[in-house]
Amino acid sequence: MAIRVDIDNWRWAGVPFYLRTGKRLPTKCSEVVVYFKTPELNLFKESWQDLPQNKLTIRLQPDEGVDIQVLNKVPGLDHKHNLQITKLDLSYSETFNQTHLADAYERLLLETMRGIQALFVRRDEVEEAWKWVDSITEAWAMDNDAPKPYQAGTWGPVASVAMITRDGRSWNEFE
């Protein structure tokens, strides 16, 4: 399933959020990817044409971590404005020398046994989340537009790619 979400408030007005989820995808992964807006004023017009946007990736699983990919001017005193991609990567397992980090269920069970509720949501949060999900399923029912089936082992239905492509964007490729 894939959906574009627009948040109706002053802070997020005009910022599209694209959510994609599914079962039996090619790999199990959860991540949040923020693509930074391309600046209006471009000092590097000659060398910027086909380079990717700056992005921040928060990896929730597997290999928890954070990385940021930015375009940097290649150091030097020449007048050429050559840009290259620079990637800063924080992998929790490498940083903390952990060969095994507990997965989400392991942590959840351990926190439950310890009586720590930080990983749990409150009842009102769950109710509000279901209101949002219910509104989506109601919209599907009204439009007679159910979620599209897809082949196991793929990244979802072709319609999910078509949806994001219409907006001139693409899904982040899981590495």
C-alpha positions as CSV (number, residue, x, y, z in Angstrom):
1,M,0.0,0.0,0.0
2,A,1.2,3.5,-0.8
3,I,-0.3,6.8,0.0
4,R,0.5,10.5,-0.3
5,V,-0.4,12.5,2.9
6,D,-0.7,16.2,3.2
7,I,-0.8,17.7,6.7
8,D,-3.1,20.6,7.0
9,N,-1.3,23.1,9.2
10,W,1.0,26.1,8.8
11,R,4.3,24.1,9.5
12,W,3.8,21.4,6.9
13,A,1.7,23.1,4.3
14,G,2.9,22.2,0.8
15,V,5.1,19.3,2.1
16,P,4.0,15.9,0.8
17,F,4.5,12.8,2.9
18,Y,4.7,9.5,1.0
19,L,4.1,6.3,3.0
20,R,4.6,2.8,1.7
21,T,4.1,-0.5,3.5
22,G,3.4,-4.1,2.7
23,K,3.9,-7.7,3.4
24,R,6.3,-10.1,1.7
25,L,8.4,-7.3,0.2
26,P,11.9,-8.1,-1.1
27,T,13.5,-7.3,2.3
28,K,12.3,-6.3,5.7
29,C,13.1,-2.7,6.3
30,S,11.7,0.3,8.0
31,E,13.2,3.8,7.4
32,V,12.3,7.4,7.2
33,V,13.8,9.4,4.4
34,V,13.7,13.2,4.2
35,Y,14.6,14.7,0.9
36,F,15.6,18.3,1.3
37,K,14.1,20.9,-1.1
38,T,16.4,22.0,-3.9
39,P,17.3,25.7,-3.2
40,E,15.8,28.3,-5.4
41,L,19.2,30.0,-5.9
42,N,21.7,27.5,-7.4
43,L,25.3,28.6,-7.4
44,F,26.4,25.4,-9.1
45,K,24.2,25.3,-12.2
46,E,26.8,23.8,-14.5
47,S,27.5,20.8,-12.2
48,W,24.2,20.2,-10.5
49,Q,22.0,18.9,-13.4
50,D,21.6,15.2,-12.7
51,L,22.8,15.0,-9.1
52,P,20.5,13.8,-6.4
53,Q,18.9,15.9,-3.7
54,N,20.4,16.1,-0.2
55,K,18.7,13.5,2.0
56,L,18.5,12.4,5.6
57,T,17.8,8.7,6.2
58,I,16.8,7.3,9.6
59,R,17.0,3.5,9.5
60,L,14.8,1.9,12.1
61,Q,15.5,-1.7,11.0
62,P,17.6,-3.5,10.0
63,D,21.0,-1.9,11.0
64,E,19.6,1.0,13.0
65,G,21.3,4.2,12.3
66,V,21.2,7.6,10.6
67,D,22.9,8.8,7.5
68,I,22.9,12.1,5.6
69,Q,23.8,12.5,2.0
70,V,24.8,16.0,0.9
71,L,26.3,17.5,-2.2
72,N,29.7,19.2,-1.5
73,K,32.0,21.3,-3.6
74,V,35.1,19.3,-4.3
75,P,37.9,21.1,-2.3
76,G,40.4,23.1,-4.3
77,L,41.3,26.5,-5.5
78,D,40.2,26.1,-9.1
79,H,37.2,28.0,-10.3
80,K,35.3,24.9,-11.3
81,H,32.3,24.2,-9.2
82,N,32.5,20.4,-9.2
83,L,30.1,18.8,-6.8
84,Q,30.2,15.3,-5.4
85,I,28.0,13.3,-3.0
86,T,29.3,13.0,0.5
87,K,27.7,10.5,2.9
88,L,28.0,10.7,6.7
89,D,26.8,7.4,8.2
90,L,26.1,6.4,11.8
91,S,25.5,2.7,12.2
92,Y,24.6,1.9,15.8
93,S,26.0,-1.6,15.6
94,E,29.3,-0.3,14.3
95,T,29.5,2.7,16.6
96,F,28.7,0.7,19.7
97,N,30.6,-2.5,18.6
98,Q,27.4,-4.5,18.9
99,T,27.3,-7.7,16.8
100,H,23.6,-8.1,17.6
101,L,21.1,-5.3,18.4
102,A,17.8,-6.5,19.8
103,D,15.0,-6.3,17.2
104,A,11.8,-4.4,17.8
105,Y,9.9,-7.4,19.3
106,E,12.9,-8.3,21.6
107,R,13.0,-4.7,22.9
108,L,9.3,-4.5,23.3
109,L,9.1,-7.7,25.3
110,L,12.0,-6.7,27.5
111,E,10.6,-3.3,28.2
112,T,7.2,-4.9,29.1
113,M,8.9,-7.3,31.6
114,R,10.7,-4.3,33.1
115,G,7.5,-2.3,33.4
116,I,8.8,0.5,31.1
117,Q,6.1,2.0,29.0
118,A,8.2,4.3,26.8
119,L,7.7,2.2,23.7
120,F,3.9,2.0,24.1
121,V,1.4,4.5,22.8
122,R,-1.5,5.8,25.0
123,R,-5.1,4.8,24.3
124,D,-6.0,8.2,22.9
125,E,-3.1,8.0,20.4
126,V,-4.3,4.6,19.2
127,E,-7.9,5.9,18.9
128,E,-6.7,8.9,16.8
129,A,-4.5,6.7,14.6
130,W,-7.5,4.4,13.9
131,K,-9.7,7.4,13.0
132,W,-7.1,8.3,10.4
133,V,-6.9,4.7,9.1
134,D,-10.7,4.4,9.1
135,S,-11.0,7.6,7.0
136,I,-8.7,6.1,4.4
137,T,-10.7,2.8,4.2
138,E,-13.9,4.8,4.0
139,A,-12.5,6.9,1.1
140,W,-11.5,3.6,-0.7
141,A,-15.0,2.3,-0.2
142,M,-16.6,5.5,-1.5
143,D,-14.4,5.5,-4.6
144,N,-14.6,1.8,-5.0
145,D,-10.8,1.8,-5.0
146,A,-9.4,-0.9,-2.8
147,P,-5.7,-1.5,-2.3
148,K,-4.0,-3.0,-5.3
149,P,-2.6,-6.6,-5.2
150,Y,1.0,-7.2,-6.0
151,Q,3.4,-10.1,-6.5
152,A,5.2,-11.4,-3.4
153,G,8.9,-10.4,-3.4
154,T,8.3,-7.0,-5.1
155,W,8.1,-3.5,-3.7
156,G,4.3,-3.3,-4.1
157,P,1.8,-2.6,-6.8
158,V,2.7,-0.7,-10.0
159,A,0.1,1.9,-8.9
160,S,2.4,2.9,-6.0
161,V,5.2,3.8,-8.4
162,A,2.7,5.6,-10.7
163,M,1.4,7.6,-7.8
164,I,4.8,9.0,-6.7
165,T,6.0,9.4,-10.3
166,R,3.0,11.7,-11.1
167,D,4.5,14.1,-8.5
168,G,8.0,14.0,-10.1
169,R,9.4,11.9,-7.3
170,S,10.5,8.3,-6.8
171,W,10.7,5.9,-3.9
172,N,14.0,5.6,-2.0
173,E,15.8,2.5,-2.9
174,F,16.6,0.4,0.1
175,E,20.4,-0.3,0.3
